[in-house]
Amino acid sequence: AQSVTQPDIHITVSEGASLELRCNYSYGATPYLFWYVQSPGQGLQLLLKYFSGDTLVQGIKGFEAEFKRSQSSFNLRKPSVHWSDAAEYFCAVGVNYGGATNKLIFGTGTLLAVQP
Amino acid sequence: AAGVIQSPRHLIKEKRETATLKCYPIPRHDTVYWYQQGPGQDPQFLISFYEKMQSDKGSIPDRFSAQQFSDYHSELNMSSLELGDSALYFCASSLGLAGVETQYFGPGTRLLVL
């Protein structure tokens, strides 16, 4: 069955420090992978996505993610975290059954806190 | 750019009442998805529609029904509400199926069942 695992429930980093959020997926076919960010009480904003091609994808707000098929991972990174990055981050895999809707399976999320 | 619109943004209901949530997709988007996010939980897929037909179904209770109209907006109807239905309900839209289209999420409707 398809699944997404985000091993870290909470992460705290200092402002200006680098960040890596982990994501592992389980999916039999070529995955469509996404990272969304959710601020408190807000909707889900797409940070970046991977469908094919270059395994290092760039997103908004200075985020990037690298797809590693051998490790079934799609980790999110940012070289220097800003206080405004504090939010919850969800990794998701798009599941498509031969033309059916590409529903998203989400991980349980990683809550990022940023220390001044 | 226009985004996904959901109404109402907040809704308070009593147990056993009914609720209707509305979703207006991004213009020209023909596919709508509904997700439910319980407190402290990840979003769970409920149901989706493509060109006014149900295209996929997830963990949606039988008490819930949904449809997509000719203008592509969608409504999620919830009956016999239970306390456990309290959640944030997201609608997302995309252009077409085929697996590569990005889903754009609305701000959500926060439902509280008392």
PDB file of C-alpha atoms in Angstrom:
ATOM      1  CA  ALA A   1       0.000   0.000   0.000  1.00  0.00           C
ATOM      2  CA  GLN A   2       1.088   3.527  -0.637  1.00  0.00           C
ATOM      3  CA  SER A   3       2.375   5.469   2.325  1.00  0.00           C
ATOM      4  CA  VAL A   4       4.458   8.447   3.293  1.00  0.00           C
ATOM      5  CA  THR A   5       6.595   8.612   6.396  1.00  0.00           C
ATOM      6  CA  GLN A   6       7.913  11.752   7.984  1.00  0.00           C
ATOM      7  CA  PRO A   7      10.081  10.479  10.850  1.00  0.00           C
ATOM      8  CA  ASP A   8      10.418  13.816  12.630  1.00  0.00           C
ATOM      9  CA  ILE A   9       7.276  15.108  14.336  1.00  0.00           C
ATOM     10  CA  HIS A  10       8.931  18.260  15.671  1.00  0.00           C
ATOM     11  CA  ILE A  11      12.138  20.021  14.667  1.00  0.00           C
ATOM     12  CA  THR A  12      13.608  23.160  16.188  1.00  0.00           C
ATOM     13  CA  VAL A  13      16.330  25.102  14.402  1.00  0.00           C
ATOM     14  CA  SER A  14      17.964  28.447  14.986  1.00  0.00           C
ATOM     15  CA  GLU A  15      17.299  31.253  12.564  1.00  0.00           C
ATOM     16  CA  GLY A  16      19.959  31.246   9.877  1.00  0.00           C
ATOM     17  CA  ALA A  17      20.765  27.572  10.344  1.00  0.00           C
ATOM     18  CA  SER A  18      20.272  24.981   7.637  1.00  0.00           C
ATOM     19  CA  LEU A  19      17.255  22.696   7.570  1.00  0.00           C
ATOM     20  CA  GLU A  20      16.508  19.226   6.299  1.00  0.00           C
ATOM     21  CA  LEU A  21      13.103  17.595   6.678  1.00  0.00           C
ATOM     22  CA  ARG A  22      12.954  13.910   5.943  1.00  0.00           C
ATOM     23  CA  CYS A  23      10.374  12.111   3.858  1.00  0.00           C
ATOM     24  CA  ASN A  24      10.226   8.470   2.804  1.00  0.00           C
ATOM     25  CA  TYR A  25       7.575   7.022   0.567  1.00  0.00           C
ATOM     26  CA  SER A  26       6.280   3.625  -0.406  1.00  0.00           C
ATOM     27  CA  TYR A  27       4.778   3.398  -3.860  1.00  0.00           C
ATOM     28  CA  GLY A  28       5.098   0.737  -6.538  1.00  0.00           C
ATOM     29  CA  ALA A  29       5.269   2.967  -9.586  1.00  0.00           C
ATOM     30  CA  THR A  30       7.068   6.174 -10.433  1.00  0.00           C
ATOM     31  CA  PRO A  31       6.032   8.557  -7.692  1.00  0.00           C
ATOM     32  CA  TYR A  32       4.744  12.051  -8.024  1.00  0.00           C
ATOM     33  CA  LEU A  33       6.050  13.794  -4.924  1.00  0.00           C
ATOM     34  CA  PHE A  34       5.083  17.052  -3.290  1.00  0.00           C
ATOM     35  CA  TRP A  35       5.943  19.209  -0.317  1.00  0.00           C
ATOM     36  CA  TYR A  36       3.245  21.461   1.131  1.00  0.00           C
ATOM     37  CA  VAL A  37       3.504  23.969   3.970  1.00  0.00           C
ATOM     38  CA  GLN A  38       0.693  24.847   6.342  1.00  0.00           C
ATOM     39  CA  SER A  39       0.800  27.852   8.639  1.00  0.00           C
ATOM     40  CA  PRO A  40      -1.455  27.791  11.722  1.00  0.00           C
ATOM     41  CA  GLY A  41      -5.106  27.950  10.739  1.00  0.00           C
ATOM     42  CA  GLN A  42      -4.217  28.248   7.073  1.00  0.00           C
ATOM     43  CA  GLY A  43      -4.518  26.143   3.967  1.00  0.00           C
ATOM     44  CA  LEU A  44      -1.850  24.094   2.263  1.00  0.00           C
ATOM     45  CA  GLN A  45       0.621  25.900   0.051  1.00  0.00           C
ATOM     46  CA  LEU A  46       2.663  24.005  -2.505  1.00  0.00           C
ATOM     47  CA  LEU A  47       6.412  24.425  -1.991  1.00  0.00           C
ATOM     48  CA  LEU A  48       7.671  22.178  -4.766  1.00  0.00           C
ATOM     49  CA  LYS A  49       6.960  19.014  -6.702  1.00  0.00           C
ATOM     50  CA  TYR A  50       8.772  16.217  -8.488  1.00  0.00           C
ATOM     51  CA  PHE A  51       7.359  14.381 -11.470  1.00  0.00           C
ATOM     52  CA  SER A  52      10.373  13.342 -13.522  1.00  0.00           C
ATOM     53  CA  GLY A  53      13.721  14.560 -14.799  1.00  0.00           C
ATOM     54  CA  ASP A  54      16.255  16.348 -12.633  1.00  0.00           C
ATOM     55  CA  THR A  55      16.154  14.790  -9.188  1.00  0.00           C
ATOM     56  CA  LEU A  56      16.961  18.083  -7.467  1.00  0.00           C
ATOM     57  CA  VAL A  57      13.952  20.375  -7.629  1.00  0.00           C
ATOM     58  CA  GLN A  58      13.748  23.984  -6.623  1.00  0.00           C
ATOM     59  CA  GLY A  59      10.713  25.469  -4.979  1.00  0.00           C
ATOM     60  CA  ILE A  60       9.456  28.702  -3.574  1.00  0.00           C
ATOM     61  CA  LYS A  61      10.871  30.525  -0.554  1.00  0.00           C
ATOM     62  CA  GLY A  62      14.364  29.120  -1.140  1.00  0.00           C
ATOM     63  CA  PHE A  63      13.413  25.483  -0.552  1.00  0.00           C
ATOM     64  CA  GLU A  64      14.721  22.552  -2.555  1.00  0.00           C
ATOM     65  CA  ALA A  65      14.214  18.810  -2.419  1.00  0.00           C
ATOM     66  CA  GLU A  66      16.114  15.857  -3.773  1.00  0.00           C
ATOM     67  CA  PHE A  67      14.484  12.688  -5.046  1.00  0.00           C
ATOM     68  CA  LYS A  68      16.514   9.564  -4.323  1.00  0.00           C
ATOM     69  CA  ARG A  69      14.893   6.487  -5.812  1.00  0.00           C
ATOM     70  CA  SER A  70      17.342   4.076  -4.191  1.00  0.00           C
ATOM     71  CA  GLN A  71      16.413   5.378  -0.762  1.00  0.00           C
ATOM     72  CA  SER A  72      12.722   6.071  -1.521  1.00  0.00           C
ATOM     73  CA  SER A  73      13.284   9.520  -0.128  1.00  0.00           C
ATOM     74  CA  PHE A  74      12.336  13.071  -0.988  1.00  0.00           C
ATOM     75  CA  ASN A  75      13.952  15.255   1.659  1.00  0.00           C
ATOM     76  CA  LEU A  76      13.291  18.976   1.851  1.00  0.00           C
ATOM     77  CA  ARG A  77      16.161  21.369   2.451  1.00  0.00           C
ATOM     78  CA  LYS A  78      16.809  25.029   2.989  1.00  0.00           C
ATOM     79  CA  PRO A  79      20.295  26.496   3.514  1.00  0.00           C
ATOM     80  CA  SER A  80      19.240  29.304   5.869  1.00  0.00           C
ATOM     81  CA  VAL A  81      15.982  29.259   7.799  1.00  0.00           C
ATOM     82  CA  HIS A  82      13.980  32.423   8.465  1.00  0.00           C
ATOM     83  CA  TRP A  83      11.629  32.926  11.402  1.00  0.00           C
ATOM     84  CA  SER A  84       8.721  33.073   8.945  1.00  0.00           C
ATOM     85  CA  ASP A  85       9.421  29.463   7.952  1.00  0.00           C
ATOM     86  CA  ALA A  86       7.926  28.235  11.220  1.00  0.00           C
ATOM     87  CA  ALA A  87       4.985  26.095  10.129  1.00  0.00           C
ATOM     88  CA  GLU A  88       3.973  22.502   9.558  1.00  0.00           C
ATOM     89  CA  TYR A  89       5.396  20.756   6.527  1.00  0.00           C
ATOM     90  CA  PHE A  90       3.686  17.881   4.756  1.00  0.00           C
ATOM     91  CA  CYS A  91       5.235  15.513   2.265  1.00  0.00           C
ATOM     92  CA  ALA A  92       2.776  13.838  -0.100  1.00  0.00           C
ATOM     93  CA  VAL A  93       2.770  11.261  -2.872  1.00  0.00           C
ATOM     94  CA  GLY A  94       0.323  11.418  -5.740  1.00  0.00           C
ATOM     95  CA  VAL A  95      -1.428   8.106  -6.291  1.00  0.00           C
ATOM     96  CA  ASN A  96      -2.816   7.457  -9.727  1.00  0.00           C
ATOM     97  CA  TYR A  97      -4.535   4.267 -10.787  1.00  0.00           C
ATOM     98  CA  GLY A  98      -4.168   4.226 -14.530  1.00  0.00           C
ATOM     99  CA  GLY A  99      -6.055   7.413 -15.258  1.00  0.00           C
ATOM    100  CA  ALA A 100      -8.063   7.747 -12.083  1.00  0.00           C
ATOM    101  CA  THR A 101      -7.703  10.845 -10.017  1.00  0.00           C
ATOM    102  CA  ASN A 102      -4.294  11.594  -8.661  1.00  0.00           C
ATOM    103  CA  LYS A 103      -5.248  11.692  -4.996  1.00  0.00           C
ATOM    104  CA  LEU A 104      -2.629  12.723  -2.493  1.00  0.00           C
ATOM    105  CA  ILE A 105      -1.432  10.565   0.365  1.00  0.00           C
ATOM    106  CA  PHE A 106       0.092  12.775   3.038  1.00  0.00           C
ATOM    107  CA  GLY A 107       2.679  12.096   5.678  1.00  0.00           C
ATOM    108  CA  THR A 108       1.877  12.986   9.263  1.00  0.00           C
ATOM    109  CA  GLY A 109       3.724  16.273   8.999  1.00  0.00           C
ATOM    110  CA  THR A 110       6.762  17.859  10.623  1.00  0.00           C
ATOM    111  CA  LEU A 111       6.238  20.880  12.822  1.00  0.00           C
ATOM    112  CA  LEU A 112       9.109  23.323  12.445  1.00  0.00           C
ATOM    113  CA  ALA A 113       9.941  25.808  15.183  1.00  0.00           C
ATOM    114  CA  VAL A 114      12.529  28.528  14.587  1.00  0.00           C
ATOM    115  CA  GLN A 115      14.523  29.953  17.472  1.00  0.00           C
ATOM    116  CA  PRO A 116      15.776  33.539  17.276  1.00  0.00           C
TER     117      PRO A 116
ATOM    118  CA  ALA B   1      -4.112  34.860  -9.613  1.00  0.00           C
ATOM    119  CA  ALA B   2      -7.449  33.394  -8.662  1.00  0.00           C
ATOM    120  CA  GLY B   3      -7.357  30.668  -6.053  1.00  0.00           C
ATOM    121  CA  VAL B   4      -9.677  27.985  -4.784  1.00  0.00           C
ATOM    122  CA  ILE B   5     -12.571  29.468  -2.833  1.00  0.00           C
ATOM    123  CA  GLN B   6     -14.288  27.644  -0.028  1.00  0.00           C
ATOM    124  CA  SER B   7     -17.362  28.706   1.865  1.00  0.00           C
ATOM    125  CA  PRO B   8     -18.122  29.053   4.600  1.00  0.00           C
ATOM    126  CA  ARG B   9     -14.742  29.451   6.253  1.00  0.00           C
ATOM    127  CA  HIS B  10     -16.111  28.495   9.647  1.00  0.00           C
ATOM    128  CA  LEU B  11     -19.192  26.501  10.581  1.00  0.00           C
ATOM    129  CA  ILE B  12     -20.631  25.466  13.928  1.00  0.00           C
ATOM    130  CA  LYS B  13     -23.284  22.754  14.036  1.00  0.00           C
ATOM    131  CA  GLU B  14     -24.992  20.584  16.606  1.00  0.00           C
ATOM    132  CA  LYS B  15     -24.871  16.804  16.604  1.00  0.00           C
ATOM    133  CA  ARG B  16     -27.255  15.178  14.141  1.00  0.00           C
ATOM    134  CA  GLU B  17     -27.549  18.370  12.088  1.00  0.00           C
ATOM    135  CA  THR B  18     -26.578  18.677   8.441  1.00  0.00           C
ATOM    136  CA  ALA B  19     -23.933  20.847   6.817  1.00  0.00           C
ATOM    137  CA  THR B  20     -23.090  21.820   3.266  1.00  0.00           C
ATOM    138  CA  LEU B  21     -19.600  22.908   2.306  1.00  0.00           C
ATOM    139  CA  LYS B  22     -18.945  24.609  -1.004  1.00  0.00           C
ATOM    140  CA  CYS B  23     -15.861  24.724  -3.183  1.00  0.00           C
ATOM    141  CA  TYR B  24     -15.191  26.911  -6.197  1.00  0.00           C
ATOM    142  CA  PRO B  25     -12.151  25.705  -8.153  1.00  0.00           C
ATOM    143  CA  ILE B  26      -9.618  27.824  -9.935  1.00  0.00           C
ATOM    144  CA  PRO B  27     -11.091  28.983 -13.268  1.00  0.00           C
ATOM    145  CA  ARG B  28     -10.760  26.321 -15.996  1.00  0.00           C
ATOM    146  CA  HIS B  29      -9.900  23.614 -13.474  1.00  0.00           C
ATOM    147  CA  ASP B  30     -12.177  20.639 -14.031  1.00  0.00           C
ATOM    148  CA  THR B  31     -11.133  18.359 -11.186  1.00  0.00           C
ATOM    149  CA  VAL B  32     -12.036  18.829  -7.541  1.00  0.00           C
ATOM    150  CA  TYR B  33     -10.819  16.921  -4.491  1.00  0.00           C
ATOM    151  CA  TRP B  34     -12.046  16.928  -0.902  1.00  0.00           C
ATOM    152  CA  TYR B  35      -9.806  16.214   2.080  1.00  0.00           C
ATOM    153  CA  GLN B  36     -10.498  16.062   5.804  1.00  0.00           C
ATOM    154  CA  GLN B  37      -7.885  17.094   8.353  1.00  0.00           C
ATOM    155  CA  GLY B  38      -8.662  16.226  11.953  1.00  0.00           C
ATOM    156  CA  PRO B  39      -6.978  18.062  14.835  1.00  0.00           C
ATOM    157  CA  GLY B  40      -3.257  17.331  14.733  1.00  0.00           C
ATOM    158  CA  GLN B  41      -3.727  14.949  11.813  1.00  0.00           C
ATOM    159  CA  ASP B  42      -2.604  14.855   8.216  1.00  0.00           C
ATOM    160  CA  PRO B  43      -5.177  15.512   5.495  1.00  0.00           C
ATOM    161  CA  GLN B  44      -7.119  12.429   4.440  1.00  0.00           C
ATOM    162  CA  PHE B  45      -8.593  12.084   0.959  1.00  0.00           C
ATOM    163  CA  LEU B  46     -12.379  11.854   0.879  1.00  0.00           C
ATOM    164  CA  ILE B  47     -13.599  12.033  -2.707  1.00  0.00           C
ATOM    165  CA  SER B  48     -12.863  13.592  -6.073  1.00  0.00           C
ATOM    166  CA  PHE B  49     -14.691  14.593  -9.225  1.00  0.00           C
ATOM    167  CA  TYR B  50     -13.613  15.043 -12.808  1.00  0.00           C
ATOM    168  CA  GLU B  51     -15.910  16.625 -15.351  1.00  0.00           C
ATOM    169  CA  LYS B  52     -18.874  16.305 -12.967  1.00  0.00           C
ATOM    170  CA  MET B  53     -18.357  12.576 -12.445  1.00  0.00           C
ATOM    171  CA  GLN B  54     -16.972  10.954  -9.316  1.00  0.00           C
ATOM    172  CA  SER B  55     -13.467   9.844 -10.175  1.00  0.00           C
ATOM    173  CA  ASP B  56     -12.195   8.386  -6.914  1.00  0.00           C
ATOM    174  CA  LYS B  57     -13.392   7.706  -3.414  1.00  0.00           C
ATOM    175  CA  GLY B  58     -11.473   7.489  -0.189  1.00  0.00           C
ATOM    176  CA  SER B  59     -12.456   7.221   3.438  1.00  0.00           C
ATOM    177  CA  ILE B  60     -15.706   9.135   3.127  1.00  0.00           C
ATOM    178  CA  PRO B  61     -18.497   8.126   5.521  1.00  0.00           C
ATOM    179  CA  ASP B  62     -21.823   7.044   4.053  1.00  0.00           C
ATOM    180  CA  ARG B  63     -23.382  10.029   5.825  1.00  0.00           C
ATOM    181  CA  PHE B  64     -21.463  12.304   3.465  1.00  0.00           C
ATOM    182  CA  SER B  65     -22.227  12.887  -0.181  1.00  0.00           C
ATOM    183  CA  ALA B  66     -20.774  15.210  -2.746  1.00  0.00           C
ATOM    184  CA  GLN B  67     -21.283  16.326  -6.281  1.00  0.00           C
ATOM    185  CA  GLN B  68     -19.756  18.569  -8.905  1.00  0.00           C
ATOM    186  CA  PHE B  69     -21.946  20.923 -10.870  1.00  0.00           C
ATOM    187  CA  SER B  70     -21.893  22.136 -14.467  1.00  0.00           C
ATOM    188  CA  ASP B  71     -19.828  25.193 -13.500  1.00  0.00           C
ATOM    189  CA  TYR B  72     -17.336  22.790 -11.818  1.00  0.00           C
ATOM    190  CA  HIS B  73     -18.016  23.962  -8.308  1.00  0.00           C
ATOM    191  CA  SER B  74     -18.518  21.192  -5.799  1.00  0.00           C
ATOM    192  CA  GLU B  75     -20.547  20.713  -2.647  1.00  0.00           C
ATOM    193  CA  LEU B  76     -19.916  18.327   0.208  1.00  0.00           C
ATOM    194  CA  ASN B  77     -23.096  17.435   2.063  1.00  0.00           C
ATOM    195  CA  MET B  78     -22.754  16.051   5.560  1.00  0.00           C
ATOM    196  CA  SER B  79     -25.712  14.626   7.453  1.00  0.00           C
ATOM    197  CA  SER B  80     -26.242  13.269  10.965  1.00  0.00           C
ATOM    198  CA  LEU B  81     -23.157  15.123  12.110  1.00  0.00           C
ATOM    199  CA  GLU B  82     -21.064  13.544  14.830  1.00  0.00           C
ATOM    200  CA  LEU B  83     -18.549  15.089  17.193  1.00  0.00           C
ATOM    201  CA  GLY B  84     -15.798  13.287  15.314  1.00  0.00           C
ATOM    202  CA  ASP B  85     -16.665  15.175  12.134  1.00  0.00           C
ATOM    203  CA  SER B  86     -15.102  18.290  13.649  1.00  0.00           C
ATOM    204  CA  ALA B  87     -12.203  18.993  11.342  1.00  0.00           C
ATOM    205  CA  LEU B  88     -10.748  21.246   8.698  1.00  0.00           C
ATOM    206  CA  TYR B  89     -12.147  20.357   5.297  1.00  0.00           C
ATOM    207  CA  PHE B  90     -10.006  21.234   2.319  1.00  0.00           C
ATOM    208  CA  CYS B  91     -10.980  21.433  -1.267  1.00  0.00           C
ATOM    209  CA  ALA B  92      -8.336  21.299  -3.970  1.00  0.00           C
ATOM    210  CA  SER B  93      -8.581  21.699  -7.718  1.00  0.00           C
ATOM    211  CA  SER B  94      -6.494  20.724 -10.702  1.00  0.00           C
ATOM    212  CA  LEU B  95      -6.682  20.778 -14.455  1.00  0.00           C
ATOM    213  CA  GLY B  96      -7.419  17.294 -15.701  1.00  0.00           C
ATOM    214  CA  LEU B  97      -6.274  13.921 -14.433  1.00  0.00           C
ATOM    215  CA  ALA B  98      -3.288  11.965 -15.704  1.00  0.00           C
ATOM    216  CA  GLY B  99      -1.394  12.223 -12.477  1.00  0.00           C
ATOM    217  CA  VAL B 100       0.900  15.106 -13.169  1.00  0.00           C
ATOM    218  CA  GLU B 101      -1.329  18.009 -12.422  1.00  0.00           C
ATOM    219  CA  THR B 102      -0.696  19.916  -9.245  1.00  0.00           C
ATOM    220  CA  GLN B 103      -3.523  20.186  -6.763  1.00  0.00           C
ATOM    221  CA  TYR B 104      -4.095  23.692  -5.490  1.00  0.00           C
ATOM    222  CA  PHE B 105      -5.724  23.885  -2.097  1.00  0.00           C
ATOM    223  CA  GLY B 106      -8.304  26.278  -0.775  1.00  0.00           C
ATOM    224  CA  PRO B 107      -8.090  27.834   2.704  1.00  0.00           C
ATOM    225  CA  GLY B 108     -10.378  25.200   4.173  1.00  0.00           C
ATOM    226  CA  THR B 109     -13.666  25.180   6.047  1.00  0.00           C
ATOM    227  CA  ARG B 110     -13.335  24.641   9.766  1.00  0.00           C
ATOM    228  CA  LEU B 111     -16.307  22.635  11.009  1.00  0.00           C
ATOM    229  CA  LEU B 112     -17.043  22.373  14.699  1.00  0.00           C
ATOM    230  CA  VAL B 113     -19.726  19.948  15.821  1.00  0.00           C
ATOM    231  CA  LEU B 114     -21.034  20.526  19.348  1.00  0.00           C
TER     232      LEU B 114
END
